[in-house]
Coordinates of C-alpha atoms (C1' of nucleotides) in Angstrom, one line a residue:
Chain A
X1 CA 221.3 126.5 115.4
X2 CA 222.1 130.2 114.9
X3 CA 224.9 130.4 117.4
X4 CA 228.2 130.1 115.5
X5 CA 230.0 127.8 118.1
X6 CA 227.3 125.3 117.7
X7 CA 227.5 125.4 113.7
X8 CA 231.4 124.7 114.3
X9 CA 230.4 122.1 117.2
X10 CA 228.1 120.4 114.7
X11 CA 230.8 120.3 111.5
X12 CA 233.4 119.0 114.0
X13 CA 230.8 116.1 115.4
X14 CA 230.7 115.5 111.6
X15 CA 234.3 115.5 110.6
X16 CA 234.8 112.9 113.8
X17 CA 231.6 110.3 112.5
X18 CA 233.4 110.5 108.7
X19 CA 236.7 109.7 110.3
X20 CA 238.4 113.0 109.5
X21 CA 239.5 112.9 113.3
X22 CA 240.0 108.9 114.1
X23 CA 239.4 107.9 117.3
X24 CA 242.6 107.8 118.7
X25 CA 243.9 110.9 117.2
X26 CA 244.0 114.5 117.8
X27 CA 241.7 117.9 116.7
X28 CA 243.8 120.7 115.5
X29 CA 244.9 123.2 117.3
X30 CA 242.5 125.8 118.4
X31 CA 244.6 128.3 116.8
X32 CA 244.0 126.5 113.4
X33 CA 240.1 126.1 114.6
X34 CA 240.1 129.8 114.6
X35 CA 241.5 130.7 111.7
X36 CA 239.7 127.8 109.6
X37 CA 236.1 129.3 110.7
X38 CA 237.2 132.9 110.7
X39 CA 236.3 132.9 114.3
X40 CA 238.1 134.2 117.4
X41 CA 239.3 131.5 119.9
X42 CA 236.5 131.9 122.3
X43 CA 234.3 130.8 120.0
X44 CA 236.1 127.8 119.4
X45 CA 236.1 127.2 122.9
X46 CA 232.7 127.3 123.0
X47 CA 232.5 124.9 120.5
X48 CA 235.3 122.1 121.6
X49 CA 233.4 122.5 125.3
X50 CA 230.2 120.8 123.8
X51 CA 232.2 118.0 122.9
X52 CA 234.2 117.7 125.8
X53 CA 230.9 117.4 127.7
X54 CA 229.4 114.7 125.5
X55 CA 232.5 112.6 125.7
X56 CA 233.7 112.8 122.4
X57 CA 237.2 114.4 122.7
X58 CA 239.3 114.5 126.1
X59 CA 241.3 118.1 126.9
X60 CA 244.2 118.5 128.8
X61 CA 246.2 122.0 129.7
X62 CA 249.3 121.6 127.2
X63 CA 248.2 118.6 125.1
X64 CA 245.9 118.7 121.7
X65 CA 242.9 117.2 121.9
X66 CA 241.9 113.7 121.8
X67 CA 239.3 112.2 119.8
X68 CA 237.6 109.5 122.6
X69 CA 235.2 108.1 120.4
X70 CA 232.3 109.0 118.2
X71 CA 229.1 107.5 119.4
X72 CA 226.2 109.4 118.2
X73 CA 224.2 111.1 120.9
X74 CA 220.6 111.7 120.6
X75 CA 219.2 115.3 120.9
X76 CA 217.6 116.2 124.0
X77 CA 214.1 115.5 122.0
X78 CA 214.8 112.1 121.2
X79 CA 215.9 111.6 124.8
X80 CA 212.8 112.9 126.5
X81 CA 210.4 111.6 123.7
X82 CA 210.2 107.7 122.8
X83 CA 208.6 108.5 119.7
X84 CA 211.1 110.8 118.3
X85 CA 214.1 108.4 119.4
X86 CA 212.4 105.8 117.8
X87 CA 211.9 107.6 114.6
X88 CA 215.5 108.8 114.9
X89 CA 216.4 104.9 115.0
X90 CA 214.3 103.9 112.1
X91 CA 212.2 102.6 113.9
X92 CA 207.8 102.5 114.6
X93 CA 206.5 103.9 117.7
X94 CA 203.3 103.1 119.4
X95 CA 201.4 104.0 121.9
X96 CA 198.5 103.2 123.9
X97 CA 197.1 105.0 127.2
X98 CA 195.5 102.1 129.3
X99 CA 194.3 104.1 132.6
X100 CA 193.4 107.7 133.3
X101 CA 192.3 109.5 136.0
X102 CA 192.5 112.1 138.4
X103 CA 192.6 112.0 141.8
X104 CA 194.5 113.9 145.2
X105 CA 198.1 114.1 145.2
X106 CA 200.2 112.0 147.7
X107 CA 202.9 113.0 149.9
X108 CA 205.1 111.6 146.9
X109 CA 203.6 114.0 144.0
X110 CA 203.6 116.6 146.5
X111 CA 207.3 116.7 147.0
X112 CA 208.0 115.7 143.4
X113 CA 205.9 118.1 141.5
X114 CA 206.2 121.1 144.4
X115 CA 202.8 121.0 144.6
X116 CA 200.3 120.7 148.1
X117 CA 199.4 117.1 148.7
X118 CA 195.7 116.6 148.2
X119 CA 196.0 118.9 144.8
X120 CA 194.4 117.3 141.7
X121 CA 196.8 115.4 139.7
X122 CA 196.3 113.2 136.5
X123 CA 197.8 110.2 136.3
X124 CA 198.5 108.1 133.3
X125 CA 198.9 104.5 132.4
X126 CA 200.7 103.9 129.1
X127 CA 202.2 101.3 127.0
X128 CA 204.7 101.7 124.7
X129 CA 206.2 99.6 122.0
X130 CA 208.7 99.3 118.8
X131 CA 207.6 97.7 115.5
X132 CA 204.4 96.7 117.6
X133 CA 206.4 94.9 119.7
X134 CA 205.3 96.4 123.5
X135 CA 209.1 97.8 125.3
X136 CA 208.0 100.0 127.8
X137 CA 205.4 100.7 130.7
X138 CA 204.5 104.6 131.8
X139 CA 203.3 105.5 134.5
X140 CA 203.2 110.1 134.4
X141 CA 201.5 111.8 136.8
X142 CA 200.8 115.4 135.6
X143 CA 200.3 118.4 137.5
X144 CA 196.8 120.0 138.0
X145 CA 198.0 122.7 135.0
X146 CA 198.6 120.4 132.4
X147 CA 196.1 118.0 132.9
X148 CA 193.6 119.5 130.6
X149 CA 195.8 119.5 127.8
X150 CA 196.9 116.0 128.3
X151 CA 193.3 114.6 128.6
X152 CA 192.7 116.4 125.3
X153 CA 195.3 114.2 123.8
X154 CA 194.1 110.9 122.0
X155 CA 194.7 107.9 123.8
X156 CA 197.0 106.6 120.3
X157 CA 198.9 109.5 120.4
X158 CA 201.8 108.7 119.5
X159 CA 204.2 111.7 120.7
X160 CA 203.0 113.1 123.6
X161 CA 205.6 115.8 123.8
X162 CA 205.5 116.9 120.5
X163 CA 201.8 117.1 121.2
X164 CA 201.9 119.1 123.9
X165 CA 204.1 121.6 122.2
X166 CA 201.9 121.8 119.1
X167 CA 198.6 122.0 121.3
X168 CA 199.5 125.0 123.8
X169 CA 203.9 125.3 123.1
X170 CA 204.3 123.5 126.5
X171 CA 208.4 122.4 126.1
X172 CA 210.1 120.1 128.7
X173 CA 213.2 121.8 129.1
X174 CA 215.0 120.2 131.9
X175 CA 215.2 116.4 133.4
X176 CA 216.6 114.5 136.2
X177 CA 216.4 111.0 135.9
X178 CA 217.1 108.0 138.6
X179 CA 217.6 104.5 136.8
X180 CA 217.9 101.0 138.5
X181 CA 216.7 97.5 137.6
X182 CA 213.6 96.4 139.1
X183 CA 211.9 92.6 139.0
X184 CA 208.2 92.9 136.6
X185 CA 205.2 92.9 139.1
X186 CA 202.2 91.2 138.0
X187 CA 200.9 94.3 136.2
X188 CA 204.0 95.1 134.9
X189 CA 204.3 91.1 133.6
X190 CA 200.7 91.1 132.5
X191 CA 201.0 94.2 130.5
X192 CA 204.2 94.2 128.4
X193 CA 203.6 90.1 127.7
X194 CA 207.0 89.1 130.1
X195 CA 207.0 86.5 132.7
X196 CA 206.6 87.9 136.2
X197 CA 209.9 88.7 138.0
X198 CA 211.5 89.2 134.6
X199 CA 214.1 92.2 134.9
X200 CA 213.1 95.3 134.0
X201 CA 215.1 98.6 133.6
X202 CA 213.3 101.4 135.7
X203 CA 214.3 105.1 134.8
X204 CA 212.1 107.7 137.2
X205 CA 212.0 111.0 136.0
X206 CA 211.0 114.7 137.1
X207 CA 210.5 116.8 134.1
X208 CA 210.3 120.8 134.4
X209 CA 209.4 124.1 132.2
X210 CA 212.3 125.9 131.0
X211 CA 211.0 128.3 133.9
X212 CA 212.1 125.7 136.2
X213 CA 208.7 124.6 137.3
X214 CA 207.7 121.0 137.2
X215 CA 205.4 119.5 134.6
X216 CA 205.2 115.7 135.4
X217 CA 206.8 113.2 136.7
X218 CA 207.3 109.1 135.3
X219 CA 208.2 106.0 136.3
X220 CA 209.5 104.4 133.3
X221 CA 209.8 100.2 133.0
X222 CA 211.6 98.8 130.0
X223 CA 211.6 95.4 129.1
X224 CA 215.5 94.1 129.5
X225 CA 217.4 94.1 126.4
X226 CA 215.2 96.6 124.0
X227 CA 217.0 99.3 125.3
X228 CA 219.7 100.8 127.1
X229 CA 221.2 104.2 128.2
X230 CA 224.9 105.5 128.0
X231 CA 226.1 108.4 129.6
X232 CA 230.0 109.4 129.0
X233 CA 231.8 111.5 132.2
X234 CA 235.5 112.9 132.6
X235 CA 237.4 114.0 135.7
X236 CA 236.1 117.2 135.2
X237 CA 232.6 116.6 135.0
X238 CA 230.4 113.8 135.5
X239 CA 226.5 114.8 135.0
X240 CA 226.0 110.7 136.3
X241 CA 226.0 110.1 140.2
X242 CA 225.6 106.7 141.9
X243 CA 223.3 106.7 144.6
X244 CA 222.8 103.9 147.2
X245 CA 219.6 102.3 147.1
X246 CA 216.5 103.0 149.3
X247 CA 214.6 101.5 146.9
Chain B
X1 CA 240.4 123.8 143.2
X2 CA 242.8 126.7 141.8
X3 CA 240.4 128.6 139.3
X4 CA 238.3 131.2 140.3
X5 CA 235.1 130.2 137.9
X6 CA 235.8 126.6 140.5
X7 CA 235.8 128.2 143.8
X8 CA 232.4 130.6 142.6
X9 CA 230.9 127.7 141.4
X10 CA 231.8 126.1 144.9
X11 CA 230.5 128.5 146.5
X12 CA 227.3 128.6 145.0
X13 CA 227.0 125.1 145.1
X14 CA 227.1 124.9 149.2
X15 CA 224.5 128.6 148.8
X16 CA 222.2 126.5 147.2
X17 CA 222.8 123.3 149.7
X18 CA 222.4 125.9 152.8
X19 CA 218.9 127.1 151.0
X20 CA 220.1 130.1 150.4
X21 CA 219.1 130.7 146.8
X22 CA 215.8 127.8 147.6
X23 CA 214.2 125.6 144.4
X24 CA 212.1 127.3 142.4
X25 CA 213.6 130.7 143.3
X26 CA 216.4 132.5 141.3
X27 CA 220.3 133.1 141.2
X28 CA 221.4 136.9 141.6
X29 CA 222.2 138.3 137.8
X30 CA 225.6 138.0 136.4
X31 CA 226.6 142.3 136.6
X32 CA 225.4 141.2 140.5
X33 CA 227.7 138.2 141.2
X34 CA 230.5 139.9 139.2
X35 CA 230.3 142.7 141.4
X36 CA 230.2 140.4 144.4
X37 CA 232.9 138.0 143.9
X38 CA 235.3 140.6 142.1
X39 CA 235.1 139.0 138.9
X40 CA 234.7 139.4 135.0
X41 CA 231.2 138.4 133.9
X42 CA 233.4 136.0 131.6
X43 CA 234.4 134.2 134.7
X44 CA 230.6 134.3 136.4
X45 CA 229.5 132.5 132.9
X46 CA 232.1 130.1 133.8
X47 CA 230.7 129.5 137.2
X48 CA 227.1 128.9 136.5
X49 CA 227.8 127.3 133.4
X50 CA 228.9 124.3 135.5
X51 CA 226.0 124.5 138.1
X52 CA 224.2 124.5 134.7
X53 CA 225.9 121.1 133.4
X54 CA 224.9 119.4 136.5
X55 CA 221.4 120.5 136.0
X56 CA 221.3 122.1 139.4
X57 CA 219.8 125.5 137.7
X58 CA 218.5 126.0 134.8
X59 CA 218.9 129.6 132.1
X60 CA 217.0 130.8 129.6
X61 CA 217.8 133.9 127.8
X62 CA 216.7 137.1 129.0
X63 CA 215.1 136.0 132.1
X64 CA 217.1 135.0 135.5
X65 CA 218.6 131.8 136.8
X66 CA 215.9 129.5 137.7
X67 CA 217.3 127.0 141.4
X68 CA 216.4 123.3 140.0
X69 CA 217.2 121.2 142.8
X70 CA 220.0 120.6 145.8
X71 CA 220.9 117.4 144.8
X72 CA 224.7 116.8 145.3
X73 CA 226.1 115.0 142.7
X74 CA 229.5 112.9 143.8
X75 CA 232.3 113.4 142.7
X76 CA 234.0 111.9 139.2
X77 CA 236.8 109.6 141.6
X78 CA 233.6 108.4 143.9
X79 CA 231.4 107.8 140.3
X80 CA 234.8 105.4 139.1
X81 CA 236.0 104.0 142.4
X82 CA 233.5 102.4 144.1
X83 CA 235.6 102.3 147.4
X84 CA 235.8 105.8 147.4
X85 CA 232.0 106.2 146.5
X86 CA 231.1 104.0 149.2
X87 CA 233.2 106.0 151.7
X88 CA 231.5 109.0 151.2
X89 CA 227.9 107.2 151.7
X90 CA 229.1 106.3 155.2
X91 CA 229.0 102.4 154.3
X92 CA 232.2 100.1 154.1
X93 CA 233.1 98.7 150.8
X94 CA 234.7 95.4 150.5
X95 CA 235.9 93.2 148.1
X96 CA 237.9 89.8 147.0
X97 CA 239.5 88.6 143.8
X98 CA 237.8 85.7 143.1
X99 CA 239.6 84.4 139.7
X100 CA 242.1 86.7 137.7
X101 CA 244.3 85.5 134.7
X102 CA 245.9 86.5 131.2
X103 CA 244.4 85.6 127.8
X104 CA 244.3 86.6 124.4
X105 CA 242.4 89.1 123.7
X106 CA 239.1 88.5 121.7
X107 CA 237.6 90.5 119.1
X108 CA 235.8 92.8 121.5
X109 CA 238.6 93.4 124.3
X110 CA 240.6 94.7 120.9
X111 CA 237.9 96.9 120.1
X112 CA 237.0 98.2 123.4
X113 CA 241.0 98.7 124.2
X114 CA 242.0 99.9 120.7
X115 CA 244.6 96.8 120.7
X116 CA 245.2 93.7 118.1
X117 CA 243.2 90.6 118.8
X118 CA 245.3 88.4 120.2
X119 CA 247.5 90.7 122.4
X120 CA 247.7 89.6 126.0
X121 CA 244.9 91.1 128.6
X122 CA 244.3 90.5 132.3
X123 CA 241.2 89.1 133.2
X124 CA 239.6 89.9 136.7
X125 CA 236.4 88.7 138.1
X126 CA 236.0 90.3 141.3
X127 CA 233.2 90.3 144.2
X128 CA 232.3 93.7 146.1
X129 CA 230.1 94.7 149.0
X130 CA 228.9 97.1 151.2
X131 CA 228.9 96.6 154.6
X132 CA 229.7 92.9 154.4
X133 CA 226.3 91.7 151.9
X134 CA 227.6 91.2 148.2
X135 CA 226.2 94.2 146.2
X136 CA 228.2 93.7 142.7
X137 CA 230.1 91.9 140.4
X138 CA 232.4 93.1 138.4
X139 CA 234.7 91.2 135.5
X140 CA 237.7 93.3 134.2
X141 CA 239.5 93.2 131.4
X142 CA 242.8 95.4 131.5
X143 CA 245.2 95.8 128.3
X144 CA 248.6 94.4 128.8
X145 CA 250.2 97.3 130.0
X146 CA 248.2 97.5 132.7
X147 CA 248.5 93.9 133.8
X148 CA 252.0 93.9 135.9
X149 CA 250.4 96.8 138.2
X150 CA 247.5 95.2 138.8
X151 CA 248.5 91.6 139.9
X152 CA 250.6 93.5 142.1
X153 CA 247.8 94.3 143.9
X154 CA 246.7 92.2 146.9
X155 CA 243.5 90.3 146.5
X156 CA 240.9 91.6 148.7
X157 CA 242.4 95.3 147.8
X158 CA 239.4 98.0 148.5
X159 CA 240.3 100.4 145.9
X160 CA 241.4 99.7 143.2
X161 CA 241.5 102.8 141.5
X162 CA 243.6 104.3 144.2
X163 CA 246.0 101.7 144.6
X164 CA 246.7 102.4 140.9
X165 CA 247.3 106.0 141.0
X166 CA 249.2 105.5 144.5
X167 CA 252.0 102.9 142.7
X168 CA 252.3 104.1 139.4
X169 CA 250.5 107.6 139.2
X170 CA 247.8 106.2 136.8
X171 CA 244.6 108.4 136.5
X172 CA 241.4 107.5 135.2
X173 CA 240.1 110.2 133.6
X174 CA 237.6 109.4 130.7
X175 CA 234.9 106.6 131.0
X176 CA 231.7 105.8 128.8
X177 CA 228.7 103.7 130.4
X178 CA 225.9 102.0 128.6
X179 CA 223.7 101.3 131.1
X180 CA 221.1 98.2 131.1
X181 CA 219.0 95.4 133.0
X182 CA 219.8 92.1 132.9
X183 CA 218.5 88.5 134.4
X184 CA 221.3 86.9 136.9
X185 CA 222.8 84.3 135.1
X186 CA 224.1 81.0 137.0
X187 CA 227.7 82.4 137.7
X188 CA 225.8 85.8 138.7
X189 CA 223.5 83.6 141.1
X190 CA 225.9 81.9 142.8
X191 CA 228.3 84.5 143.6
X192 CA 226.4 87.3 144.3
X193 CA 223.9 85.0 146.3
X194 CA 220.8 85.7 144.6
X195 CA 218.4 83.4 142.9
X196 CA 218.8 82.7 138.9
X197 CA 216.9 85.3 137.0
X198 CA 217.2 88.0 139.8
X199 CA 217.1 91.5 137.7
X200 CA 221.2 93.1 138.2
X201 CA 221.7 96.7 136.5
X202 CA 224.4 96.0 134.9
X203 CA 226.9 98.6 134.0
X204 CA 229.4 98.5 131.1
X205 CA 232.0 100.6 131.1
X206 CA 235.3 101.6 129.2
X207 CA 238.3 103.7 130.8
X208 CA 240.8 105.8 129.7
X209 CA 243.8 107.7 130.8
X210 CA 243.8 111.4 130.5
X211 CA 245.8 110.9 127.0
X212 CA 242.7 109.0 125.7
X213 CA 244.4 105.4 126.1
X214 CA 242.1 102.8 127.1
X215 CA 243.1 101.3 130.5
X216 CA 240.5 98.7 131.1
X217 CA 236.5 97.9 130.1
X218 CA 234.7 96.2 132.7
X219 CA 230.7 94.4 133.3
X220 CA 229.5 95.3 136.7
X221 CA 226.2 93.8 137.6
X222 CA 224.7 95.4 140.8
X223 CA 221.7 93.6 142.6
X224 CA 218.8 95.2 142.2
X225 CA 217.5 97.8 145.1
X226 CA 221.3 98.2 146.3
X227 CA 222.1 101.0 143.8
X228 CA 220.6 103.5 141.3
X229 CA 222.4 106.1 138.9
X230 CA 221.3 109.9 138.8
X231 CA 221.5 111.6 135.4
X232 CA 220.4 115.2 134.8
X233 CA 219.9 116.6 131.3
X234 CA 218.3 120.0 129.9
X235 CA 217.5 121.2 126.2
X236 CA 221.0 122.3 125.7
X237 CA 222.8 119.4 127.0
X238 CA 222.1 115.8 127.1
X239 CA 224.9 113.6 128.5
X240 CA 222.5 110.7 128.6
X241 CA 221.8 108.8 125.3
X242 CA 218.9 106.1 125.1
X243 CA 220.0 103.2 122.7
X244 CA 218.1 100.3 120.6
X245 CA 219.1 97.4 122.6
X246 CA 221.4 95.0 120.5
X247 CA 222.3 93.2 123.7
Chain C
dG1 C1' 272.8 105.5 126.1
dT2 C1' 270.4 107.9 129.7
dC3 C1' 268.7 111.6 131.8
dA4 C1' 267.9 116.5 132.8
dT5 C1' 267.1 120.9 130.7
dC6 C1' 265.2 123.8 127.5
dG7 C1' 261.9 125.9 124.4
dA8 C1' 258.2 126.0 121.1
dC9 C1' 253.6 124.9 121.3
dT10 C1' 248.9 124.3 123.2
dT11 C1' 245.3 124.6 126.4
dG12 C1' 243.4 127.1 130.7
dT13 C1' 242.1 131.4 133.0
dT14 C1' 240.7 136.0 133.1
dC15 C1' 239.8 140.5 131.6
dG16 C1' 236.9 144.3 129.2
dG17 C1' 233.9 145.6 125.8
dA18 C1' 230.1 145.5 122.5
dC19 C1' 225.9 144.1 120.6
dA20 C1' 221.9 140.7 119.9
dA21 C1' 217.9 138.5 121.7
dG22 C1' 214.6 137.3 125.0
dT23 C1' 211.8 138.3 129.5
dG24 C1' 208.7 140.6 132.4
dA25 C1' 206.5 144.4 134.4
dT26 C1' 204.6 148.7 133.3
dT27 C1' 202.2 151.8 130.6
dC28 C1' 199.0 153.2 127.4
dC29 C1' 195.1 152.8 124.3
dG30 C1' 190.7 151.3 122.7
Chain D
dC1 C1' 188.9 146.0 131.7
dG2 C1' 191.8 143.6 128.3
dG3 C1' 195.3 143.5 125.2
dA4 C1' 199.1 145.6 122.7
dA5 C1' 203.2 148.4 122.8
dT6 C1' 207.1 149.9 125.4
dC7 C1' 211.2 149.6 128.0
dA8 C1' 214.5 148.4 131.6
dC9 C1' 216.8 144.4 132.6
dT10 C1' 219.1 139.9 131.9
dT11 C1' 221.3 136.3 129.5
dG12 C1' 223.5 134.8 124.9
dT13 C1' 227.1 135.6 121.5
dC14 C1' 231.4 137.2 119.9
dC15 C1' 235.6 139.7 119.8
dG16 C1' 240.6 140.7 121.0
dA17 C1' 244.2 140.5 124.3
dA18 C1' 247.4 138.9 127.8
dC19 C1' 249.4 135.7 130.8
dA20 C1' 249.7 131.1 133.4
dA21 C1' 250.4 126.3 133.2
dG22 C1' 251.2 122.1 131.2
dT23 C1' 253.0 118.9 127.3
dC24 C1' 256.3 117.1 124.3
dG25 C1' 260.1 116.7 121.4
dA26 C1' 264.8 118.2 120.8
dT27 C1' 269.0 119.4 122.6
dG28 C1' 272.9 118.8 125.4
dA29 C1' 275.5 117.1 129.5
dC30 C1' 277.1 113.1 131.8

DNA sequence: GTCATCGACTTGTTCGGACAAGTGATTCCG
DNA sequence: CGGAATCACTTGTCCGAACAAGTCGATGAC
């Protein structure tokens, strides 16, 4: 957090949780932003645009600001890591790998992890839970490059991200995730301790190096009403996209 | 579309549909697209800032823009009107009021619309498919201001969204989504002609005119396999937030 | 009283410049 | 041959300026 437009982003994101700016109500001008930080407009800019883009304040040509609301969003860390979002939440994370193995890539890792089918992959069963309550089934398959660095991994680890960054500074910079709700299938039942057919919400994930080039990919299975995702768009830009099911 | 840093964007947008700049390859430098498009690099950054949002490329200092993927993401009117979303998939959308009257509004409607409990809302349940089979169901609550306009609007009305904007000039231009999975209740069975305990993603949402008013918060439940929702994130921006589920 | 006009204010767009920070290939040295 | 240092290149940050475009309240005409 070097970048002065992200200091100012994080003391506005502040001033909007305390109430300074209720929900409702409008951010002063970015004239007065500039002045008040001894910044030049730009800057400012820079720094209201992070906001815009998580939803917090609404922008129109002519108008001041408006404060939307001021939901808390987790860091990209706690996103892509359960066991950071669950420490973030006050809450226990645990972990438990139940399968591993490697074995050829299908036509499915292929396209999904740019790789050639038939390459080695390692795939990885895991089960996840809050306060020792089990919440979520994993299913990564990793890419021939990382595999020895996951196997190396305990099968209690707990963060496997952080892990991985500690072990050989692997980072999972970028993510694209598909969710829909899904019925449990007999493993899924048998393994997070829910009746069969009981709804599940299914995020799939590809995850990727800063560079771009893809590190693993996840099918993700919560059980219904442990967790749930928001996402906040405007006319201008809207990161979600509905897609029509092939299933 | 008047902006230059829009049409640039555009532009690379369909370059990167044609394959032009392929995944895993890299964008020309900024000096190189200034140059090309007659531009500041000021307005470039502006460009592939928004590719960046989308999470179609990815940046890292010092190195060039890294292609991510081609997916096309719809657009913010086909995210928020389903009619319109359908439209561009190529399917027909359909859909019937099935009960719609005013009540007080509880303690959440107050909340969610930033009015007094008590203050009159419009309730709407309505039905909506694709291609004739029932995909979702959606209940509506709008505030009171909101209510003449939409009883106005014929029962088995395919847009709503654009029915609005077309009588009164109303735009919907902010929305928040938590996202979740839930079991098909009896009402949910019936109607959307599924068995009892079926898993729907359901999809809460709030809406709220370009000022920041809220318009309307709605619970759509979709049937599982008919629709899933894309969300790209990257290390610098995370639209997406995962939330302790308090049901 | 109602409505149109006006004008101060605010955000959006674009330019040009300068420097900092990180990457990646090359070069050089042991 | 391997690894460290170098260096050109690229993106990130920040400044200051100017004008366009839209909002919103006040003013004034009818």
């Amino acid at each position: 957090m070097a970048a002065r437009h992200e200091e100012i982003a994080q003391e506005l994101r502040q001033a909007i949780d305390r109430g300074e700016y209720p929900v409702g109500g409008t951010l002063p001008t970015e004239t007065e932003l500039s002045a008040r930080y001894g910044v030049s407009r730009g800057t400012v800019r820079q720094a209201v645009a992070a906001l815009t883009t998580e939803g917090r304040i609404g922008s129109r040509q002519g108008a001041r600001r408006v404060v939307l609301g001021n939901r808390r969003s987790q860091s990209f860390a706690e996103l892509r890591s359960f066991a950071q979002w669950a420490h973030a939440m006050g809450r226990t994370a645990t972990g438990r790998v139940l399968d591993q193995h490697r074995r050829p890539a299908t036509l499915e890792d292929a396209e999904k992890l740019q790789i050639k089918p038939g390459d080695e992959v390692l795939q990885v069963l895991r089960v996840r839970g809050l306060d020792g309550e089990p919440v979520l089934l994993e299913r990564n398959v990793y890419a021939a490059w990382m595999a020895d660095s996951v196997e190396r991994l305990p099968a209690d680890c707990i963060s496997v991200v952080q892990a991985l960054y500690e072990d050989i500074g692997m980072i999972f910079a970028y993510g694209e995730h598909v969710i829909d709700a899904v019925a449990a299938g007999a493993e899924d039942a048998r393994l997070l301790e829910v009746r069969r057919g009981s709804p599940l919400l299914r995020i799939r994930r590809v995850t990727t190096t800063p560079a771009g080039r893809p590190i693993e990919w996840s099918d993700d299975r919560y059980i219904s009403g442990t967790v749930s995702f928001t996402v906040a768009n405007s006319i201008g830009s809207n990161p979600l996209a509905r897609q029509a099911g092939q299933a």
